[in-house]
Coordinates of C-alpha atoms and ligand atoms in Angstrom, one line a residue:
Chain Y
M1 CA -19.4 10.9 33.4
R2 CA -21.0 9.5 30.2
I3 CA -20.4 5.9 29.6
I4 CA -18.7 6.4 26.4
N5 CA -16.0 8.6 28.0
R6 CA -15.3 6.2 30.9
K7 CA -12.4 3.9 30.1
P8 CA -11.4 0.9 32.1
S9 CA -7.8 0.7 33.5
R10 CA -5.6 -2.1 32.2
L11 CA -6.3 -4.3 35.2
T12 CA -10.0 -3.7 34.8
A13 CA -10.0 -4.3 31.1
F14 CA -8.2 -7.6 31.7
T15 CA -10.5 -8.8 34.4
L16 CA -13.6 -7.7 32.4
G17 CA -12.1 -9.8 29.5
L18 CA -12.0 -12.8 31.7
V19 CA -15.6 -12.5 33.0
P20 CA -17.4 -14.0 30.0
F21 CA -15.0 -16.9 29.9
A22 CA -15.5 -17.7 33.7
A23 CA -19.3 -17.3 33.2
A24 CA -19.3 -19.8 30.4
I25 CA -17.2 -22.3 32.3
I26 CA -19.4 -21.9 35.4
A27 CA -22.6 -22.2 33.4
Y28 CA -21.3 -25.4 31.8
A29 CA -20.1 -27.0 35.0
A30 CA -23.5 -26.2 36.6
A31 CA -25.5 -27.6 33.7
S32 CA -23.3 -30.7 33.6
H33 CA -23.6 -31.2 37.4
Y34 CA -27.3 -31.2 37.4
R35 CA -27.6 -33.3 34.4
R36 CA -25.4 -35.9 35.7
L37 CA -27.4 -35.9 39.0
E38 CA -30.4 -37.2 37.1
N39 CA -28.4 -39.6 35.1
P40 CA -24.8 -40.4 36.1
D41 CA -24.1 -42.0 32.7
D42 CA -25.0 -38.9 30.7
K43 CA -22.7 -38.4 27.7
L44 CA -24.0 -35.0 26.5
L45 CA -22.4 -32.7 29.1
P46 CA -19.4 -34.6 30.6
S47 CA -17.9 -33.1 33.7
L48 CA -14.7 -30.9 33.4
S49 CA -12.7 -33.6 35.0
D50 CA -13.9 -36.2 32.7
M51 CA -12.9 -34.0 29.7
A52 CA -9.5 -33.3 31.3
A53 CA -9.1 -37.1 31.7
A54 CA -10.1 -37.9 28.1
F55 CA -7.8 -35.1 26.9
A56 CA -4.8 -36.5 29.0
R57 CA -5.6 -40.0 27.6
M58 CA -5.5 -38.7 24.1
A59 CA -2.3 -36.7 24.7
F60 CA -0.2 -38.9 26.9
E61 CA -1.3 -42.5 26.5
P62 CA -0.4 -44.5 23.4
D63 CA -3.5 -45.6 21.5
R64 CA -4.2 -49.4 22.2
R65 CA -4.5 -50.4 18.5
S66 CA -1.9 -48.2 16.8
G67 CA 0.4 -47.3 19.7
D68 CA 0.3 -43.6 18.5
Y69 CA -0.3 -40.6 20.9
L70 CA -3.4 -39.6 18.9
L71 CA -3.7 -36.0 19.9
W72 CA -0.2 -35.2 18.7
V73 CA -0.4 -37.3 15.5
D74 CA -3.8 -35.7 14.7
T75 CA -2.5 -32.2 15.4
F76 CA 0.7 -32.8 13.3
D77 CA -1.2 -34.2 10.3
S78 CA -3.8 -31.4 10.4
L79 CA -1.1 -28.7 10.7
Q80 CA 0.8 -30.2 7.9
R81 CA -2.3 -30.1 5.7
L82 CA -3.2 -26.6 6.8
G83 CA 0.4 -25.4 6.2
A84 CA 0.7 -26.9 2.9
G85 CA -2.8 -25.6 1.7
M86 CA -2.0 -22.1 3.0
G87 CA 1.5 -22.2 1.6
V88 CA 0.2 -23.0 -2.0
S89 CA -2.5 -20.3 -1.6
V90 CA 0.0 -17.7 -0.6
V91 CA 2.3 -18.4 -3.5
F92 CA -0.6 -18.5 -5.9
A93 CA -2.2 -15.4 -4.4
L94 CA 1.1 -13.4 -4.7
S95 CA 2.0 -14.3 -8.1
V96 CA -1.5 -14.0 -9.6
G97 CA -2.7 -11.2 -7.4
V98 CA 0.3 -9.0 -8.1
A99 CA 0.0 -9.6 -11.8
I100 CA -3.7 -8.7 -11.8
G101 CA -3.3 -5.8 -9.8
F102 CA -0.3 -4.3 -11.4
I103 CA -0.5 -5.1 -15.1
P104 CA -3.6 -3.8 -16.9
H105 CA -3.6 -6.4 -19.6
I106 CA -3.3 -9.2 -17.3
R107 CA -6.1 -7.7 -15.1
S108 CA -8.4 -7.5 -18.1
T109 CA -7.6 -11.0 -19.0
L110 CA -7.9 -12.7 -15.6
G111 CA -10.0 -10.3 -13.6
P112 CA -13.4 -11.4 -14.6
F113 CA -12.5 -15.1 -14.6
A114 CA -11.0 -14.9 -11.1
S115 CA -14.1 -13.0 -9.7
S116 CA -16.4 -15.7 -11.2
F117 CA -14.3 -18.5 -9.9
S118 CA -14.0 -17.2 -6.5
L119 CA -17.9 -17.3 -6.2
I120 CA -17.9 -21.2 -6.5
P121 CA -18.6 -22.7 -3.2
P122 CA -15.5 -24.6 -2.6
I123 CA -17.1 -27.6 -1.0
T124 CA -19.0 -28.3 -4.2
I125 CA -15.7 -28.9 -5.8
L126 CA -14.6 -31.6 -3.3
P127 CA -16.2 -34.5 -5.2
I128 CA -14.4 -33.2 -8.3
L129 CA -11.1 -33.2 -6.4
F130 CA -11.8 -36.7 -5.1
I131 CA -12.3 -37.9 -8.7
I132 CA -9.2 -36.2 -10.0
F133 CA -6.7 -36.5 -7.2
G134 CA -8.2 -39.7 -5.4
L135 CA -9.1 -39.8 -1.7
G136 CA -5.5 -39.0 -0.7
E137 CA -3.5 -36.0 0.8
T138 CA -3.6 -34.1 -2.4
S139 CA -7.4 -33.7 -2.4
R140 CA -7.5 -32.5 1.1
I141 CA -4.7 -29.9 0.5
M142 CA -6.4 -28.8 -2.7
L143 CA -9.7 -28.2 -1.0
I144 CA -8.0 -25.7 1.3
V145 CA -6.3 -24.1 -1.7
V146 CA -9.6 -23.9 -3.5
G147 CA -11.2 -22.4 -0.5
T148 CA -8.7 -19.8 0.3
A149 CA -6.6 -18.8 -2.8
P150 CA -9.4 -17.0 -4.6
V151 CA -10.1 -14.6 -1.9
M152 CA -6.5 -14.1 -1.0
T153 CA -5.7 -13.3 -4.8
R154 CA -8.5 -10.9 -4.7
S155 CA -7.1 -9.0 -1.5
V156 CA -3.6 -9.0 -3.0
A157 CA -4.8 -7.6 -6.4
Q158 CA -7.0 -5.0 -4.5
A159 CA -3.9 -4.1 -2.2
V160 CA -1.7 -3.6 -5.2
M161 CA -4.2 -1.3 -6.8
E162 CA -4.6 0.7 -3.7
I163 CA -0.8 1.7 -3.7
P164 CA -1.0 5.4 -4.4
R165 CA -0.2 5.9 -8.1
E166 CA 2.4 8.6 -7.1
L167 CA 4.6 5.9 -5.5
I168 CA 4.7 3.9 -8.8
I169 CA 5.4 7.0 -10.8
K170 CA 8.0 7.9 -8.5
A171 CA 9.6 4.6 -8.9
E172 CA 9.5 5.0 -12.7
T173 CA 11.3 8.4 -12.4
L174 CA 14.0 6.7 -10.3
G175 CA 14.6 4.4 -13.2
A176 CA 13.0 1.2 -11.9
S177 CA 12.0 -1.6 -14.3
V178 CA 8.6 -3.3 -13.9
W179 CA 10.3 -6.2 -12.1
Q180 CA 12.2 -3.9 -9.8
M181 CA 9.0 -2.0 -9.0
M182 CA 7.5 -5.3 -8.1
V183 CA 10.2 -6.4 -5.8
R184 CA 11.2 -3.0 -4.3
V185 CA 7.8 -1.2 -4.1
V186 CA 4.7 -3.5 -4.7
L187 CA 5.8 -6.5 -2.7
P188 CA 6.9 -4.8 0.3
Q189 CA 3.8 -2.6 0.3
I190 CA 1.4 -5.4 0.1
L191 CA 3.1 -8.0 2.3
P192 CA 1.5 -6.7 5.5
K193 CA -1.9 -6.7 3.8
L194 CA -1.2 -10.3 2.7
I195 CA -0.6 -11.4 6.3
T196 CA -3.9 -9.7 7.1
A197 CA -5.5 -11.7 4.3
M198 CA -3.9 -14.9 5.6
R199 CA -5.3 -14.3 9.0
L200 CA -8.8 -13.9 7.5
A201 CA -8.3 -16.8 5.2
L202 CA -7.5 -19.2 8.1
V203 CA -11.1 -19.1 9.2
P204 CA -12.3 -20.9 5.9
A205 CA -9.0 -22.8 5.7
W206 CA -9.9 -24.6 9.0
I207 CA -13.5 -25.3 8.0
F208 CA -12.2 -26.9 4.7
L209 CA -9.5 -28.9 6.6
I210 CA -12.0 -30.2 9.1
S211 CA -14.5 -31.2 6.3
A212 CA -12.0 -32.8 4.2
E213 CA -10.7 -34.9 7.1
A214 CA -14.3 -35.6 8.2
I215 CA -15.2 -37.0 4.8
A216 CA -12.1 -38.8 3.6
S217 CA -9.2 -39.3 6.1
T218 CA -7.7 -41.6 8.6
S219 CA -6.0 -39.1 10.8
G220 CA -6.3 -35.5 11.8
L221 CA -8.3 -33.4 14.1
G222 CA -11.3 -33.4 12.1
Y223 CA -11.2 -37.1 11.4
R224 CA -11.0 -37.6 15.1
I225 CA -14.0 -35.6 16.2
F226 CA -16.1 -37.1 13.6
L227 CA -14.9 -40.6 14.4
V228 CA -15.6 -40.4 18.2
R229 CA -19.0 -38.7 17.4
R230 CA -20.4 -42.1 16.6
Y231 CA -19.8 -43.1 20.4
L232 CA -21.1 -39.8 21.5
A233 CA -17.8 -39.2 23.0
M234 CA -18.4 -35.5 24.0
D235 CA -15.5 -35.8 26.5
V236 CA -13.1 -36.0 23.5
I237 CA -15.0 -33.8 21.1
L238 CA -15.3 -30.8 23.4
P239 CA -11.4 -30.7 24.3
Y240 CA -10.6 -31.2 20.7
V241 CA -12.8 -28.2 19.8
F242 CA -11.2 -26.3 22.4
W243 CA -7.6 -27.4 21.3
I244 CA -8.5 -26.4 17.6
T245 CA -9.5 -23.0 18.7
L246 CA -6.4 -22.6 20.7
I247 CA -4.2 -23.5 17.8
A248 CA -6.2 -21.2 15.5
Y249 CA -5.7 -18.4 18.1
L250 CA -2.1 -19.0 18.4
I251 CA -1.5 -19.0 14.7
D252 CA -3.5 -15.8 14.4
R253 CA -1.4 -14.1 17.1
L254 CA 1.8 -15.5 15.6
L255 CA 1.0 -13.9 12.3
L256 CA 0.2 -10.6 13.9
M257 CA 3.3 -10.6 15.7
L258 CA 5.2 -11.5 12.8
S259 CA 3.7 -8.5 10.9
R260 CA 4.5 -6.1 13.7
R261 CA 8.2 -7.2 13.7
A262 CA 8.8 -7.3 9.9
F263 CA 6.6 -4.4 8.9
R264 CA 7.1 -1.9 11.6
W265 CA 6.5 0.9 9.0
H266 CA 3.0 -0.4 8.4
H267 CA 2.0 -0.5 12.0
L268 CA 3.3 3.1 12.7
Q269 CA 0.5 4.3 10.6
G270 CA -2.1 3.2 13.1
E271 CA -4.7 0.6 12.3
S272 CA -4.2 -3.0 13.4
L273 CA -6.6 -5.5 14.5
Chain S
M1 CA 22.5 28.9 -23.6
S2 CA 21.9 27.8 -27.2
G3 CA 19.0 29.3 -29.1
E4 CA 17.0 26.0 -28.6
P5 CA 14.6 26.1 -25.7
K6 CA 14.9 23.3 -23.1
V7 CA 11.2 22.8 -23.2
L8 CA 8.9 23.6 -26.1
I9 CA 5.2 23.3 -26.1
R10 CA 3.2 23.6 -29.2
N11 CA -0.5 24.1 -29.1
A12 CA -1.0 21.4 -26.5
A13 CA -4.4 20.7 -25.0
K14 CA -6.0 18.2 -22.5
I15 CA -9.5 17.0 -22.9
Y16 CA -11.1 14.6 -20.4
G17 CA -14.2 12.9 -21.8
G18 CA -15.3 16.0 -23.7
T19 CA -14.3 18.6 -21.1
V20 CA -11.6 20.7 -22.3
V21 CA -9.3 21.3 -19.2
L22 CA -6.3 22.9 -21.0
E23 CA -6.0 24.4 -24.3
R24 CA -3.9 26.4 -26.7
L25 CA -0.6 26.0 -24.7
N26 CA 2.3 27.5 -26.4
L27 CA 5.5 27.9 -24.5
A28 CA 9.2 28.0 -24.9
V29 CA 11.3 27.5 -21.8
D30 CA 15.0 28.1 -21.5
T31 CA 17.5 25.7 -19.8
G32 CA 17.7 26.6 -16.1
S33 CA 14.5 28.5 -15.8
F34 CA 12.5 28.2 -12.6
C35 CA 8.8 28.6 -13.8
T36 CA 6.2 28.9 -11.2
I37 CA 2.7 28.2 -12.1
V38 CA -0.3 29.9 -10.4
G39 CA -4.0 29.6 -11.2
A40 CA -7.4 29.0 -9.7
S41 CA -8.1 25.7 -8.0
G42 CA -9.2 23.1 -10.6
C43 CA -7.9 25.0 -13.6
G44 CA -5.5 22.3 -14.7
K45 CA -2.2 23.1 -13.1
S46 CA -1.5 19.5 -12.0
T47 CA -2.7 18.3 -15.3
F48 CA -0.1 20.4 -16.9
L49 CA 2.6 18.9 -14.7
R50 CA 1.3 15.4 -15.4
M51 CA 1.7 16.0 -19.1
L52 CA 5.2 17.3 -18.6
L53 CA 5.9 14.0 -16.6
S54 CA 4.1 11.9 -19.4
Q55 CA 1.7 10.7 -16.7
E56 CA -0.9 12.0 -19.1
L57 CA -0.5 12.5 -22.7
P58 CA -1.7 15.7 -24.4
S59 CA -5.0 15.3 -26.4
R60 CA -3.7 17.7 -29.0
G61 CA -0.4 19.3 -29.8
E62 CA 3.1 18.2 -28.6
I63 CA 5.7 18.8 -25.9
L64 CA 9.4 18.6 -26.8
V65 CA 12.3 18.5 -24.4
D66 CA 15.6 19.4 -26.1
G67 CA 13.7 19.2 -29.4
I68 CA 12.7 15.7 -29.0
P69 CA 9.0 14.7 -28.3
L70 CA 8.5 13.5 -24.7
P71 CA 8.5 9.6 -24.3
P72 CA 5.0 8.2 -23.5
E73 CA 5.7 7.3 -19.9
P74 CA 7.7 8.8 -16.9
S75 CA 11.5 8.4 -17.1
P76 CA 14.4 9.3 -14.9
D77 CA 15.1 12.6 -16.8
R78 CA 12.2 14.2 -15.1
G79 CA 11.9 14.3 -11.3
I80 CA 8.8 14.8 -9.5
V81 CA 7.6 16.0 -6.1
F82 CA 4.0 15.5 -5.2
Q83 CA 2.2 17.3 -2.4
R84 CA 1.7 13.8 -0.8
Y85 CA 2.8 10.2 -1.2
S86 CA 6.3 11.2 -2.8
V87 CA 8.3 9.0 -0.7
F88 CA 8.3 5.3 0.1
P89 CA 6.5 4.7 3.4
H90 CA 8.2 1.2 3.8
L91 CA 11.7 2.5 3.6
T92 CA 13.7 4.6 6.0
V93 CA 15.0 7.9 5.1
E94 CA 18.3 6.5 4.1
K95 CA 16.9 3.7 2.2
N96 CA 14.5 6.0 0.3
L97 CA 17.7 7.9 -0.9
M98 CA 19.7 4.7 -1.6
L99 CA 16.9 3.1 -3.6
S100 CA 17.8 4.8 -7.0
T101 CA 21.5 3.6 -6.6
E102 CA 20.3 0.1 -5.8
L103 CA 18.0 0.0 -8.7
E104 CA 20.8 1.1 -11.0
R105 CA 23.3 -1.4 -9.9
T106 CA 21.1 -4.5 -9.4
P107 CA 18.5 -5.2 -12.2
W108 CA 17.2 -8.4 -10.5
T109 CA 17.2 -8.0 -6.8
G110 CA 17.0 -4.2 -6.7
R111 CA 19.0 -4.5 -3.5
L112 CA 22.7 -4.0 -2.6
F113 CA 24.5 -6.1 0.0
G114 CA 27.7 -6.0 2.1
R115 CA 30.4 -3.5 1.0
K116 CA 28.5 -2.2 -2.0
R117 CA 25.6 -1.5 0.2
E118 CA 27.9 0.4 2.7
A119 CA 29.3 2.3 -0.3
A120 CA 25.9 3.4 -1.2
R121 CA 25.1 4.4 2.3
T122 CA 28.3 6.7 2.2
G123 CA 27.0 8.0 -1.0
V124 CA 23.9 9.6 0.4
A125 CA 25.6 10.9 3.5
A126 CA 26.1 14.3 1.9
I127 CA 22.7 14.8 0.6
L128 CA 21.3 13.7 4.0
E129 CA 23.5 16.4 5.7
K130 CA 22.4 19.0 3.2
I131 CA 18.6 18.4 3.8
G132 CA 19.2 18.3 7.5
L133 CA 18.0 14.6 7.9
A134 CA 21.3 13.2 9.0
R135 CA 20.0 12.4 12.4
A136 CA 16.6 11.0 11.1
R137 CA 18.2 8.7 8.7
A138 CA 16.9 5.6 10.3
L139 CA 13.4 6.9 10.7
Y140 CA 10.4 6.0 8.5
P141 CA 8.6 8.7 6.6
T142 CA 5.5 8.7 8.8
Q143 CA 7.7 9.4 11.7
L144 CA 8.9 12.7 10.1
S145 CA 7.2 16.0 10.1
G146 CA 5.5 17.3 6.8
G147 CA 8.5 19.5 6.2
M148 CA 11.1 16.8 6.7
Q149 CA 9.0 14.4 4.3
Q150 CA 9.1 17.2 1.7
R151 CA 12.8 17.8 2.1
L152 CA 13.3 13.9 1.6
A153 CA 11.0 14.0 -1.5
I154 CA 13.0 16.8 -3.2
A155 CA 16.3 15.2 -2.4
Q156 CA 15.1 11.9 -3.7
A157 CA 13.8 13.6 -6.8
L158 CA 17.2 15.1 -7.6
L159 CA 19.2 11.7 -7.2
K160 CA 18.9 10.9 -10.8
R161 CA 20.0 14.4 -11.7
P162 CA 16.9 15.1 -13.8
K163 CA 16.9 17.8 -16.5
L164 CA 13.4 18.8 -15.3
L165 CA 12.2 19.0 -11.8
L166 CA 8.5 19.2 -11.4
L167 CA 6.8 20.0 -8.1
D168 CA 3.1 20.1 -7.5
E169 CA 2.3 22.4 -4.5
P170 CA 5.3 20.8 -2.6
F171 CA 4.9 23.2 0.3
G172 CA 1.1 23.4 0.2
A173 CA 0.6 21.6 3.5
L174 CA 3.4 23.2 5.4
D175 CA 3.5 25.9 8.2
P176 CA 4.6 29.4 6.9
G177 CA 7.9 29.3 9.0
I178 CA 9.0 26.0 7.6
R179 CA 8.0 27.1 4.1
A180 CA 10.7 29.8 4.0
D181 CA 13.4 27.2 4.9
M182 CA 12.1 24.9 2.2
Q183 CA 12.1 27.6 -0.4
A184 CA 15.7 28.5 0.6
L185 CA 16.7 24.9 0.2
L186 CA 14.9 24.5 -3.1
T187 CA 16.5 27.7 -4.5
D188 CA 20.0 26.4 -3.3
L189 CA 19.5 23.1 -5.1
W190 CA 18.3 24.7 -8.2
R191 CA 21.4 26.8 -8.3
E192 CA 23.6 23.9 -7.6
F193 CA 22.0 21.4 -10.1
G194 CA 21.1 23.9 -12.7
M195 CA 17.9 22.0 -13.8
T196 CA 14.9 23.5 -15.3
V197 CA 12.0 23.6 -12.7
F198 CA 8.2 23.7 -13.0
M199 CA 6.6 24.5 -9.7
V200 CA 2.9 24.7 -9.0
T201 CA 2.0 26.8 -6.0
H202 CA -1.2 28.4 -4.8
D203 CA 0.8 31.2 -3.0
I204 CA 1.4 34.0 -5.4
H205 CA 4.2 35.5 -3.1
E206 CA 6.0 32.1 -3.3
A207 CA 5.6 32.2 -7.1
F208 CA 7.2 35.6 -7.4
K209 CA 9.8 35.0 -4.8
L210 CA 11.2 31.8 -6.3
G211 CA 10.5 32.0 -10.0
T212 CA 12.4 33.4 -12.8
R213 CA 9.2 33.1 -14.7
V214 CA 5.6 33.2 -13.5
L215 CA 3.0 31.4 -15.6
V216 CA -0.7 32.3 -14.8
F217 CA -3.2 29.7 -15.8
D218 CA -6.8 30.9 -16.3
K219 CA -9.9 30.2 -18.3
I220 CA -10.6 33.1 -20.4
R221 CA -13.0 31.9 -23.1
H222 CA -16.4 31.0 -21.8
D223 CA -19.4 29.6 -23.6
P224 CA -22.3 30.1 -21.1
D225 CA -24.3 27.2 -22.7
A226 CA -21.3 24.8 -22.8
P227 CA -18.9 25.3 -19.8
E228 CA -16.8 22.3 -21.0
A229 CA -16.1 23.6 -24.4
Y230 CA -13.2 25.9 -23.5
G231 CA -10.3 25.3 -21.1
A232 CA -7.6 27.2 -19.3
T233 CA -4.4 28.4 -20.9
V234 CA -1.5 30.6 -20.0
T235 CA -2.9 34.0 -19.7
Y236 CA 0.1 35.7 -18.2
D237 CA 3.8 34.9 -18.7
L238 CA 5.9 37.1 -16.7
H239 CA 9.7 36.9 -17.1
L240 CA 11.4 38.1 -13.9
N241 CA 15.0 38.8 -13.3
G242 CA 17.0 39.9 -10.5
K243 CA 17.5 43.5 -11.7
N244 CA 13.9 43.9 -12.8
R245 CA 11.9 42.8 -9.8
R246 CA 8.4 44.3 -9.9
P247 CA 6.1 44.6 -7.1
I248 CA 3.9 41.4 -6.7
P249 CA 0.7 42.1 -8.3
D250 CA -2.6 41.4 -6.7
P251 CA -3.9 37.9 -7.6
R252 CA -7.3 39.4 -8.5
D253 CA -5.6 41.3 -11.2
L254 CA -4.0 38.1 -12.7
I255 CA -6.8 35.7 -12.4
T256 CA -10.1 37.0 -13.8
A257 CA -13.7 36.4 -12.6
P258 CA -15.8 35.2 -15.7
G259 CA -16.8 38.0 -17.9
T260 CA -14.6 40.8 -16.8
T261 CA -11.7 42.3 -18.8
K262 CA -8.1 42.3 -17.5
T263 CA -6.4 45.5 -16.4
G264 CA -3.5 46.1 -14.3
V265 CA -0.5 44.0 -15.3
S266 CA 0.7 43.8 -18.8
P267 CA 1.9 40.4 -20.1
H268 CA 5.6 39.9 -20.6
A269 CA 8.1 41.8 -18.7
Ligands
ADP1 N1 -8.1 11.8 -14.8 C1 -9.0 12.8 -14.9 N2 -10.3 12.6 -15.5 C2 -11.2 13.4 -15.6 N3 -11.0 14.7 -15.3 C3 -9.9 15.1 -14.6 C4 -8.9 14.1 -14.4 N4 -7.9 14.7 -13.8 C5 -8.3 16.0 -13.7 N5 -9.4 16.2 -14.1 C6 -10.2 17.5 -14.2 O1 -9.4 18.5 -14.7 C7 -9.5 19.7 -14.0 C8 -8.1 20.3 -13.6 O2 -7.7 19.4 -12.5 P1 -6.2 19.7 -11.9 O3 -5.1 19.7 -13.0 O4 -5.9 18.8 -10.9 O5 -6.5 21.2 -11.4 P2 -5.4 22.0 -10.5 O6 -4.2 21.3 -10.2 O7 -5.2 23.3 -11.2 O8 -6.2 22.4 -9.2 C9 -10.4 19.5 -12.8 O9 -11.7 20.0 -13.2 C10 -10.6 17.9 -12.7 O10 -11.7 17.5 -12.3
MG2 MG1 -3.6 20.4 -8.3

């Protein structure tokens, strides 16, 4: 049979999916092993057990200076910033995006400005944010907002405009006011697409979170990895990177699950990533 | 019926950026008529319905309902069934039907809760039964067959008791067997509600079977140097009634090829 027509069974598919992970771990372990044979104090490729030990120390031993369990404090602080930033973005994207997508006069007014604004590289705004909001929490959260709100607004506006005109007209013939059309037709139709937009926006959101924490912060996952970088503490950095990836993955899956649960009608139509 | 027609169209035309799609439309339609509309693809049948719905405004002329010019946007006194996208995909069958009641009762949330919601649910039970979707009430439209979706669409369009019901090739995508059932359902509802119907179809048998009046749209004026200069208009306006059913003419006699003269059927029965 041609290779394009051969489909793996579920078990095979699962096993195949594990292979690259196993290969990467084995390759790393081997490289680390041989490097440390040459120089037992090598910091660049710490052994898996060293990393596990460092991770356990961060997670389960109180910090000598502050008495905090650093991993959890970092995680909590970062997630709080990420949540606040994404929350503001979502509210902004929904209100402005729906208005732009649904009401032609608002689209004409804000459309060109929004498109131009979304082209500003957000990180260039960071110094401006620091000047306006100071080096505190607001600046870090605002950077995430500036980095994610414009694209999400655009996705929402696009999704609103993609609603078949027939449905809007149908709502008009059923006597709906503009507000009622928004809450009963437009909003329910775009919410699944908003979740997709959120999942995509989480990638830049993490980038801006880590950047903001690296530049000006005294806590957070990004702060930690840039702090220990000074001591070449790869045994902390690598598990932290893994930990951040794991959290990002879990949030993504959680949003997908939420979408499948709450918007079953949308997922009945097929496509889902 | 009083002497005043339900729908009066005076010299209406639709022009899209210099291209005349429809022109010289003059029509008086009585209350309770079932007008079926046939014509070549692309001749402007949907455009005509969109004007009746105020989704498009006529470029020239005027359309009056009960002697009053149409409002400039769609309103609940005119129901519409499209070929596709007629029902809300995010609402179950039952909720699609409850929507108009919910909108009427709750200006801000557009939603009913608790006992009022149950009352609205009971309110749509009869119509669900009538369109044969009682057992499918909890399904989403994508889980329904094409025929079931269109039955839902027709029922939904009738909820506000519109004076005019507009249907744009509603059964165009359905199998012939299901089509007959749908035609029977539509005829039933038309008799029961007594509204005036305009229905576009590409099936001339359907047009003659359902209509009390068949309107044939065709482009008869041609300028070989400027094909956009003239549009289609009503070339045949056939009044049918039960006593006086005539054999269904061959479509080729109704819709002419450019440059030929018409023979066969005489306009007006
Ligand atoms: N919004 C529009 N802008 C420009 N041309 C249009 C528009 N809507 C329809 N037309 C044109 O008008 C003609 C009639 O279209 P339509 O009413 O959909 O035909 P029918 O329903 O009879 O098949 C077509 O040539 C189409 O290209
Ligand atoms: Mg059409």
